[in-house]
Coordinates of C-alpha atoms and ligand atoms in Angstrom, one line a residue:
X1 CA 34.2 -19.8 -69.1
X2 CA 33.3 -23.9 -68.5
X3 CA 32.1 -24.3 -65.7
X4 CA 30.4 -28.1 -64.0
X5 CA 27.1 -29.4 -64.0
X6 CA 27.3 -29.2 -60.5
X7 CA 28.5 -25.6 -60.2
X8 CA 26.0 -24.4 -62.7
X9 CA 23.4 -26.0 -60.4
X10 CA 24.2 -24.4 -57.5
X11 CA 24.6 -21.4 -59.1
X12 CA 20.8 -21.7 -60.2
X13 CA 19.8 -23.1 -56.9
X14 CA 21.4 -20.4 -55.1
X15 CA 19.3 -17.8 -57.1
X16 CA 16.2 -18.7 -56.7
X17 CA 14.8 -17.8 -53.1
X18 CA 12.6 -20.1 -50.9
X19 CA 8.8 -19.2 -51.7
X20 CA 7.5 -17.3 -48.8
X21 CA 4.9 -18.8 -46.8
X22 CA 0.8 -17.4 -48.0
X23 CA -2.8 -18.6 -47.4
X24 CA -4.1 -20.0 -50.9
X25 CA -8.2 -21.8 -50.8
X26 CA -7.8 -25.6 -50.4
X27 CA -8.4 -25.9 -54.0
X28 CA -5.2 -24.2 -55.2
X29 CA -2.8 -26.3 -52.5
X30 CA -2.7 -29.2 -54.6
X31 CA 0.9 -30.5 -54.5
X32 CA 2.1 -27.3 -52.4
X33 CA 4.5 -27.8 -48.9
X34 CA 2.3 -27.2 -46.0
X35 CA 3.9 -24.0 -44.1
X36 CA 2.0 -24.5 -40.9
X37 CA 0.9 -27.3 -38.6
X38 CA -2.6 -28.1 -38.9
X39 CA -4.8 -28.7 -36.0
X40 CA -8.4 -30.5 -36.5
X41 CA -11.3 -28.4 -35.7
X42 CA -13.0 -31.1 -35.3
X43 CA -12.6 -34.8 -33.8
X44 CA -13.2 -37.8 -37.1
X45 CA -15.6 -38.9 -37.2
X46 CA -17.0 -35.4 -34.9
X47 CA -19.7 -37.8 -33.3
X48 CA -20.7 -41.7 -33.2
X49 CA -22.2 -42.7 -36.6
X50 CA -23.7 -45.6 -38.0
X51 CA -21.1 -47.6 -40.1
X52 CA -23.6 -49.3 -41.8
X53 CA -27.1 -48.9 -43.3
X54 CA -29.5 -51.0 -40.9
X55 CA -31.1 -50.5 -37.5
X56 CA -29.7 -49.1 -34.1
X57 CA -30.9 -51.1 -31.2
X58 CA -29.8 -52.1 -28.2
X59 CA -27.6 -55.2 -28.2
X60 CA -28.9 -57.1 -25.5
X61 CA -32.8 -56.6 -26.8
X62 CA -31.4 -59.1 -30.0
X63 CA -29.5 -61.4 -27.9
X64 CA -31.4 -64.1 -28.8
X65 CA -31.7 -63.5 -32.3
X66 CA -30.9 -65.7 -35.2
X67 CA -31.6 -67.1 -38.6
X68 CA -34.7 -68.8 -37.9
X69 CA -35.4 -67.1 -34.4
X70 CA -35.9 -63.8 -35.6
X71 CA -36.3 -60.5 -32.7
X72 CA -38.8 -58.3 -34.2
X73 CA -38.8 -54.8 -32.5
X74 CA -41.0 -51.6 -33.6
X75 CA -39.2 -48.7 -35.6
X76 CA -39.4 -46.1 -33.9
X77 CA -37.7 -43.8 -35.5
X78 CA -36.0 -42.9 -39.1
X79 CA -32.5 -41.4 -38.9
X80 CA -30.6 -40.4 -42.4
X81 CA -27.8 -38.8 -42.8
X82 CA -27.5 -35.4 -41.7
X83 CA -30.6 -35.8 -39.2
X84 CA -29.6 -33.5 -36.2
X85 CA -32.3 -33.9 -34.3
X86 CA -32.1 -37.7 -33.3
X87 CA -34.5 -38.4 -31.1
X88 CA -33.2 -41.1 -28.0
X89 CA -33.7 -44.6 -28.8
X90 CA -36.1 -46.2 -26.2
X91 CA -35.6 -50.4 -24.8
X92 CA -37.4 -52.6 -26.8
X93 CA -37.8 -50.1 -30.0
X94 CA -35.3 -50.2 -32.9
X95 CA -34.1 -46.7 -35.2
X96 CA -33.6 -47.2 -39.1
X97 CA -30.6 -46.0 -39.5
X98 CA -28.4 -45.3 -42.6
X99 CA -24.4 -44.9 -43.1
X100 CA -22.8 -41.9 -41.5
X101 CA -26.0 -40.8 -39.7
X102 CA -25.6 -40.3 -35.9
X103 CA -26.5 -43.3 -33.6
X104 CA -29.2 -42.1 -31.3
X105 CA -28.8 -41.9 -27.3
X106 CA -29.4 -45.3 -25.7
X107 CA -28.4 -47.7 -28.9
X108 CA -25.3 -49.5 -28.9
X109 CA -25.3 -51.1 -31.3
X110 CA -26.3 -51.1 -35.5
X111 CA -27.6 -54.4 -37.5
X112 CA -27.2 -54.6 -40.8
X113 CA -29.8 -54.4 -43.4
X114 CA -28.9 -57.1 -45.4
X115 CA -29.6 -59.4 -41.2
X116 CA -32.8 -57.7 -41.5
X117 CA -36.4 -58.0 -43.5
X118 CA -36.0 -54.1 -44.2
X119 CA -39.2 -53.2 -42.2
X120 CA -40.1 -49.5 -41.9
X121 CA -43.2 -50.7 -38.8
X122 CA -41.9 -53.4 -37.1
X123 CA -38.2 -54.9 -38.2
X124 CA -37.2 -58.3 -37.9
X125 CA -34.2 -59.1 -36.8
X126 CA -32.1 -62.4 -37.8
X127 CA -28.8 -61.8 -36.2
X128 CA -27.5 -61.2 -32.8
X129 CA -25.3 -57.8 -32.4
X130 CA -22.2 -57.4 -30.4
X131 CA -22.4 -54.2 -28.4
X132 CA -20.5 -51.5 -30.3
X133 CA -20.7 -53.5 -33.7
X134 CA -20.9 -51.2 -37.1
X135 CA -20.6 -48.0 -34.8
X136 CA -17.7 -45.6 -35.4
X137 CA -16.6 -44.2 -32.6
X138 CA -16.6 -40.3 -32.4
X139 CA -12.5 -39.1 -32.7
X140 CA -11.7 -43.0 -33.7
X141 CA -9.6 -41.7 -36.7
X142 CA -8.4 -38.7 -35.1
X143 CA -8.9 -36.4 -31.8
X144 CA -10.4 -32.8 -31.8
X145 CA -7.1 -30.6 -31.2
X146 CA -4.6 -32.8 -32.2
X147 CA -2.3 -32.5 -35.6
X148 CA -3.7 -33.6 -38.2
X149 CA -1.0 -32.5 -40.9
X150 CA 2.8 -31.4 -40.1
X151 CA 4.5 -28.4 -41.8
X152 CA 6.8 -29.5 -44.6
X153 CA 4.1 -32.4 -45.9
X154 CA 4.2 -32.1 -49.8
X155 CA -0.2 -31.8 -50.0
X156 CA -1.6 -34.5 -52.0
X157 CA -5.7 -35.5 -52.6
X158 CA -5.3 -37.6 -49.0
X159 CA -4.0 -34.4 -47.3
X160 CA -6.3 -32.3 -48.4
X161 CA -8.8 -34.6 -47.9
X162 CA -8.2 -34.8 -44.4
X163 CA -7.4 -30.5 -44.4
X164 CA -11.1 -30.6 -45.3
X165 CA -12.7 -32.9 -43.2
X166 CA -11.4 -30.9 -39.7
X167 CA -13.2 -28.0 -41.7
X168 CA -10.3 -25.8 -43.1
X169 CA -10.8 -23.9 -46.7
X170 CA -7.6 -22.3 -46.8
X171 CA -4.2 -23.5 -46.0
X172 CA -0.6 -21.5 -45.3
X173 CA 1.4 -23.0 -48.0
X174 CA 4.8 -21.9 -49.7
X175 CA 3.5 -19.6 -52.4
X176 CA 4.1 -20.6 -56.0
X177 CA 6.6 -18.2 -57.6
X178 CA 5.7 -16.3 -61.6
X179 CA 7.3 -17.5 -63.8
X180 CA 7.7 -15.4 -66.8
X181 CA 8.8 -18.2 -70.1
X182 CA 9.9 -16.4 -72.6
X183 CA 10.8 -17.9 -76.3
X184 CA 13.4 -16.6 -78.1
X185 CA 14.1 -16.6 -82.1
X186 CA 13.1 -15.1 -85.1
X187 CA 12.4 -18.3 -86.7
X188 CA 9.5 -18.8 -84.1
X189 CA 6.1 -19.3 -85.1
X190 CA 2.8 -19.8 -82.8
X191 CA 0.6 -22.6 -84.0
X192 CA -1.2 -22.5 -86.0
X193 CA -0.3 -19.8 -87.9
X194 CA 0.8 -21.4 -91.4
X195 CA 4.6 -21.8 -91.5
X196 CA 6.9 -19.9 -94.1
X197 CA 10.4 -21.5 -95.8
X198 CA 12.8 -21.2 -92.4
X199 CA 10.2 -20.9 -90.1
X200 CA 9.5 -23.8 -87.6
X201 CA 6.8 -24.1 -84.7
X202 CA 7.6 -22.5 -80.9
X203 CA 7.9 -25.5 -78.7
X204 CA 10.3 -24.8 -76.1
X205 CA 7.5 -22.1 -74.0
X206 CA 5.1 -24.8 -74.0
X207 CA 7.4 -27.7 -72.9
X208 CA 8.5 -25.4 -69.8
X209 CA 5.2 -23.7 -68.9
X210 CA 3.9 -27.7 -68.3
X211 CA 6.6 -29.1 -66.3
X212 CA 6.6 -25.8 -64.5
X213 CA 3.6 -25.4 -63.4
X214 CA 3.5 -29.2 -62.7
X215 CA 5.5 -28.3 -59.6
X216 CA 2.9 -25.8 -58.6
X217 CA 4.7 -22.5 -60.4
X218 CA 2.1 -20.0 -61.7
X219 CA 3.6 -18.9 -65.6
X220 CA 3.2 -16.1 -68.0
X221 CA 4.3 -17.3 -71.4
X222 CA 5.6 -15.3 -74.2
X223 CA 6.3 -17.9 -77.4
X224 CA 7.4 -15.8 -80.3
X225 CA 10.2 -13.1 -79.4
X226 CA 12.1 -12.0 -81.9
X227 CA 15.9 -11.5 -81.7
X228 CA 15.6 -8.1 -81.7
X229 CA 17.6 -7.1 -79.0
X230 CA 15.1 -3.4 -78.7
X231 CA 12.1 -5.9 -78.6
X232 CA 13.4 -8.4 -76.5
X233 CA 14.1 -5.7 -74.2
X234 CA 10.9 -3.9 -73.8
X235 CA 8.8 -7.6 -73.8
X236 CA 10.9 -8.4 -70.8
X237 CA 11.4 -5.4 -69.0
X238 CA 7.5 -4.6 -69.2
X239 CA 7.0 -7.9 -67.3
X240 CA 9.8 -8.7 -65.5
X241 CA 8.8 -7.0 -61.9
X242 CA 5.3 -9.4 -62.1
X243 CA 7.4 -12.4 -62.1
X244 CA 9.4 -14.3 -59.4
X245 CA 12.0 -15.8 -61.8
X246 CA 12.4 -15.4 -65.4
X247 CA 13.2 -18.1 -67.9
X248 CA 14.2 -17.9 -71.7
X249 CA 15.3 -20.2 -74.4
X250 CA 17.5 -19.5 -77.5
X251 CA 19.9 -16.8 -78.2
X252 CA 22.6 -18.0 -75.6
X253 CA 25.5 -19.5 -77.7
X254 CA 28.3 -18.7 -79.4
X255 CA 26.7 -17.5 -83.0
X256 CA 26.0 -14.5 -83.9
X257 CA 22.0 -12.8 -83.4
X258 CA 22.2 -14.0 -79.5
X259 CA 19.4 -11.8 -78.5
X260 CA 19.7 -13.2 -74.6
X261 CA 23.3 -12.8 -74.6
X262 CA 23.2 -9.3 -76.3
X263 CA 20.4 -7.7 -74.4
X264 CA 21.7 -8.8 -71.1
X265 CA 25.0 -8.2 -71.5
X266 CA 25.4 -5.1 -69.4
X267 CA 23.1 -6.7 -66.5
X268 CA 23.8 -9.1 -64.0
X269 CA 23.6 -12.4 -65.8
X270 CA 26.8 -14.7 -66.4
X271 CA 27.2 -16.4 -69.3
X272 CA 28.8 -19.7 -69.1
X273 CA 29.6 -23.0 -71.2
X274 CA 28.3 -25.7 -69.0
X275 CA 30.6 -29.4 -68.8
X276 CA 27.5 -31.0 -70.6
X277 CA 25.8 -32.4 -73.5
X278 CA 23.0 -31.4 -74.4
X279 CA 22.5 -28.2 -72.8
X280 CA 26.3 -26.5 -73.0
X281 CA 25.0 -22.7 -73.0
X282 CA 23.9 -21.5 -70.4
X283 CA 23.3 -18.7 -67.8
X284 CA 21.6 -16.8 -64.5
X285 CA 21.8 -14.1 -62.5
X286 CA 19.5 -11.1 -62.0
X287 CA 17.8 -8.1 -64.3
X288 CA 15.7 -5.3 -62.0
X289 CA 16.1 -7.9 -59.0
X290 CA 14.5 -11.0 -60.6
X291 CA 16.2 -14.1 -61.1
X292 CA 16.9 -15.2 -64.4
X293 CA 17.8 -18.4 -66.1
X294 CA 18.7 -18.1 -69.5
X295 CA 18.6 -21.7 -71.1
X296 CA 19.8 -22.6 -74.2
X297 CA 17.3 -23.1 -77.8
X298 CA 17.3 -26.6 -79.0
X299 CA 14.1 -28.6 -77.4
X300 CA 15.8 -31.4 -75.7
X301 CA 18.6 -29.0 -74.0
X302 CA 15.6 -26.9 -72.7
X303 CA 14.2 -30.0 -71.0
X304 CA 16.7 -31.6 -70.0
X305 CA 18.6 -28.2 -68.2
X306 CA 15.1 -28.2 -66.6
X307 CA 15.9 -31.8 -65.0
X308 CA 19.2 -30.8 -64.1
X309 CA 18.4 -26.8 -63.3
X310 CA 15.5 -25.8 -62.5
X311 CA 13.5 -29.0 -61.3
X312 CA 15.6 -29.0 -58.3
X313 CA 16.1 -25.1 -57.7
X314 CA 12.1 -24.5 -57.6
X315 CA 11.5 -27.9 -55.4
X316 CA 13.7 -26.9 -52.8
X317 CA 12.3 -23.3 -53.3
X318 CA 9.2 -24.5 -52.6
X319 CA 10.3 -26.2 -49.7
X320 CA 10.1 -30.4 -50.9
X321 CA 11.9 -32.8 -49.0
X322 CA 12.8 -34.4 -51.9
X323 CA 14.3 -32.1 -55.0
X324 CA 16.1 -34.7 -56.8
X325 CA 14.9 -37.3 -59.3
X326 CA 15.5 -41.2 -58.3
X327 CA 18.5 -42.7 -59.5
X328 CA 18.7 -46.3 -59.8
X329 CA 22.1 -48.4 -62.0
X330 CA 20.8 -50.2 -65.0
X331 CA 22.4 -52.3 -67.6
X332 CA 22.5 -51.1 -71.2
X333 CA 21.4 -52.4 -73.8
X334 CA 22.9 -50.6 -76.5
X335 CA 26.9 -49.3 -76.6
X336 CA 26.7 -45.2 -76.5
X337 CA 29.6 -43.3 -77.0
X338 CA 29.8 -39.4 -75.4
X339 CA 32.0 -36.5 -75.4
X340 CA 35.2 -36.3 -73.1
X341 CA 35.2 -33.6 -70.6
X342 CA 31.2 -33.6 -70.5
X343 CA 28.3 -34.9 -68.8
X344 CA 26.0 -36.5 -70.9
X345 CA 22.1 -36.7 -71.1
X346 CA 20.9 -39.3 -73.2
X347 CA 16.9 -40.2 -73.1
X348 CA 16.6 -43.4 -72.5
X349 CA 13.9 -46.6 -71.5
X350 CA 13.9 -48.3 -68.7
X351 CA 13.0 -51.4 -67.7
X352 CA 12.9 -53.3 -64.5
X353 CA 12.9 -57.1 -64.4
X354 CA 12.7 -59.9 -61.5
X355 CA 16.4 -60.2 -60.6
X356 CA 16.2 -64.2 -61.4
X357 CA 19.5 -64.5 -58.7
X358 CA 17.9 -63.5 -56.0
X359 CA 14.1 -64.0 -55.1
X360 CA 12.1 -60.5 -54.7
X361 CA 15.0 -58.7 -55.9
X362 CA 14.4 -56.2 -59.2
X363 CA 17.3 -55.5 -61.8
X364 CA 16.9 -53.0 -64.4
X365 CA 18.0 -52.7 -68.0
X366 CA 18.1 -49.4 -69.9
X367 CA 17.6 -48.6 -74.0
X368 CA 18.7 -45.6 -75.6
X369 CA 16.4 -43.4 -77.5
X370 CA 17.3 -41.8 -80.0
X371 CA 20.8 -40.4 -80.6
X372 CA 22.5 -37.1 -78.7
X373 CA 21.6 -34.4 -81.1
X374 CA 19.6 -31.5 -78.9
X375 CA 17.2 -31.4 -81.6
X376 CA 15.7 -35.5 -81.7
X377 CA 12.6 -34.6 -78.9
X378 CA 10.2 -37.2 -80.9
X379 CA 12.4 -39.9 -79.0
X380 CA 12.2 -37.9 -75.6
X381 CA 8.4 -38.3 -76.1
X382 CA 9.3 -42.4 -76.0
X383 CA 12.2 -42.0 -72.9
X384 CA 11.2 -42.6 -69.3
X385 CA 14.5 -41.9 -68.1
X386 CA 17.7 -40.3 -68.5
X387 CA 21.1 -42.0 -69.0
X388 CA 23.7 -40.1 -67.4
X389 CA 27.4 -40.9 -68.5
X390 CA 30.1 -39.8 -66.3
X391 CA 32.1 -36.3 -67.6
X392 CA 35.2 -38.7 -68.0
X393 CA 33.8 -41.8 -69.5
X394 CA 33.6 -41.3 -73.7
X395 CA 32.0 -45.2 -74.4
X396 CA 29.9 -47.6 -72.7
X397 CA 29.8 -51.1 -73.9
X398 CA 26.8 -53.0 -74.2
X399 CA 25.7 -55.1 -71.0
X400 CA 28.3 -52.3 -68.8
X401 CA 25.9 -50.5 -66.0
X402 CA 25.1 -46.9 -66.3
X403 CA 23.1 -44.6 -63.6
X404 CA 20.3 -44.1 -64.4
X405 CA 17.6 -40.6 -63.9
X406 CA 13.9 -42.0 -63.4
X407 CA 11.8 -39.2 -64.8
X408 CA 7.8 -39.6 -64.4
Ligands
LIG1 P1 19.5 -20.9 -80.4 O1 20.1 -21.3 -79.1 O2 18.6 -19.7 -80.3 O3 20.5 -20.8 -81.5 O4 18.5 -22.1 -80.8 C1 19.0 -23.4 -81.1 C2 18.0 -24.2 -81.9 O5 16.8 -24.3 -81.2 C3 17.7 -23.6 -83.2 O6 17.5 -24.6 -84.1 C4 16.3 -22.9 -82.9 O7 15.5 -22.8 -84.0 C5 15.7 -23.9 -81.9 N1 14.8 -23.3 -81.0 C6 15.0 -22.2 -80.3 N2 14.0 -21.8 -79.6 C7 13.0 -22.7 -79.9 C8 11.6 -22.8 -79.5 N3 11.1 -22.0 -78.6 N4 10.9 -23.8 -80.0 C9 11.5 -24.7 -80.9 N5 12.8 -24.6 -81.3 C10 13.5 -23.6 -80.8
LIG2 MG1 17.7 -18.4 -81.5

């Protein structure tokens, strides 16, 4: 059965469930959707602090102060930061101050240091002070009760930053899913394990366990399976009610030894020949209620069904407003050729340029790397993008646009 790239994705996306809302520590939230407006506990800045290292004083006791006319006023009192007992600052008297402690009753002003000579007994001052200067107002950056963060807002260092600062340690986030990897193929050896003739080094686990859990999914890896159908069984079956989704690689296409295909015959997965190169075999469905997603074996097809797949099935799972890579048009700079009837992947480098027609305007040029064979991933190392060529189209000339697939 062939079915399209876009059936296949929908398929996918269709099988893997939005990540229920949980509490995780602030720590763990890092690049999770918010699931809950956040209130702050607290008004920024929570009370009216001293923007500056310098003195607090009242503005109109330094009126008449200036370069050579300085206003020298007795400290009366030290305030650092973190001082919460800050004592009210009396006419005529001046408080060191430093940055972020809390400006004392009765001052309305802070000078800074640097218009100072840095006294400790009695300060001289060289510059006059408008009332309110270097103060920050108590709530200025945002109000006790209001919403500091909205539901749906992808949590990055500023967000969690500010989640923080109003005093929360835990947010209500979509929960990561499991994700159980799991590596198929006799051939498969863990590094560094010395390498025997026909033997080559497991590299497909490690390639989706880091782009996985670079959208925020928690994975158990298994890198060596051997296409034993009996073993293949038991290794999955064992963990497959921990996980939230399970993904494997190899043993999907039309050979003979397809332990994926084999062992899952009788479940309900769907094999299918996908309108695409690279990444043809695939297939999903469920075994003991889990989603599975059963990619195919050669490197490149793994990652790049994980652009076309899975990227977008787990962001929207996890609730992003955004699941889909940027797409820009670019010229080419090399003339590909590509299969008729399928979608193609190529890896490719991207460039963008000053568009020298019109002023402020960018226009982007795009090199293959590398050839199409499912195997070449030293060139993916070197691509930035992916060229995607039309299911019809079987040659692009040099110079012709193609759309392009901005990867990070
Ligand atoms: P398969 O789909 O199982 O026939 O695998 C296709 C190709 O990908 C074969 O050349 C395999 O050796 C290779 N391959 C499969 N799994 C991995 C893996 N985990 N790491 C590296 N290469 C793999
Ligand atoms: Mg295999």
């Amino acid at each position: 059965m062939t079915v399209s790239v876009a059936e296949h994705r929908a398929a996918v996306r269709q099988l893997v469930p939005r990540a229920p809302a949980g509490t995780l520590p602030l720590e763990e939230c890092h690049g999770l959707v918010l699931a809950e407006d956040v209130t702050a506990g607290v008004a920024l800045p929570p009370f009216d602090n001293s923007a500056m290292d310098g003195y607090a004083v009242r503005a109109s006791d330094i009126m008449a102060a200036g370069p050579q006319r300085p206003v020298r006023l007795p400290v009366a009192a030290d305030i650092p930061a973190g001082r919460t007992d800050v004592p009210e600052l009396v006419a005529g008297t001046a408080h060191r101050i430093m940055t972020g402690a809390p400006v004392p009753r009765g001052a309305d002003a802070v000078v800074r240091v640097e218009d100072t000579d840095a006294a400790t007994g009695t300060v001289a001052i060289h510059a006059a002070a408008e009332p309110g200067a270097n103060i920050r107002r108590a709530g200025e950056d945002i109000a006790r009760g209001a919403r500091a963060l909205t539901s749906g807002t992808v949590l990055g260092a500023a967000q969690l930053g500010l989640a923080a600062a109003t005093g929360r340690d835990s947010l209500t986030v979509r929960l990561p899913p499991r994700v159980l990897v799991v590596s198929t193929g006799t051939e498969l050896v863990t590094p560094p394990a010395p390498l025997a003739d026909g033997q080559i080094y497991e590299s497909n686990g490690v390639m989706l366990a880091a782009a996985l859990r670079g959208l925020g999914c928690r994975v158990e890896l298994m890198r060596a399976v051997s296409d034993d159908v009996a073993a293949f069984t038991e290794a999955l079956t064992e963990r497959a009610t921990a996980a939230d989704l399970i993904v494997t690689s190899g043993g999907v296409s039309a050979g003979a030894y397809e332990v994926v295909k084999d062992a899952l015959a009788g479940e309900h997965v769907t094999f299918t020949k996908v309108a695409m190169q690279p990444g043809g075999p695939q297939g999903c469905g469920t075994l003991h209620g889990v989603p599975i997603v059963t990619l195919p074996g050669n490197p490149v097809s793994v990652l790049v069904s994980y652009e076309v797949f899975l990227r977008p099935a787990l962001l929207a799972a996890l609730g992003h407003p955004k699941v889909e890579r940027p797409t820009v048009r670019a010229r080419l700079l090399e003339p590909l050729k590509a299969p008729a009837g399928k979608r193609q992947f190529r890896r490719g480098h991207y460039t963008e340029h000053d568009d020298p027609r019109a002023a402020g305007a960018t226009t982007g040029t795009v090199e293959p790397r590398g050839g199409p064979g499912s195997h070449l991933l030293a060139a993916f190392t070197e691509a930035n993008c992916l060229i995607v060529v039309a299911e019809d189209v079987t040659e692009v000339a040099e110079g012709e646009e193609v759309e392009v697939l901005l990867l990070d």
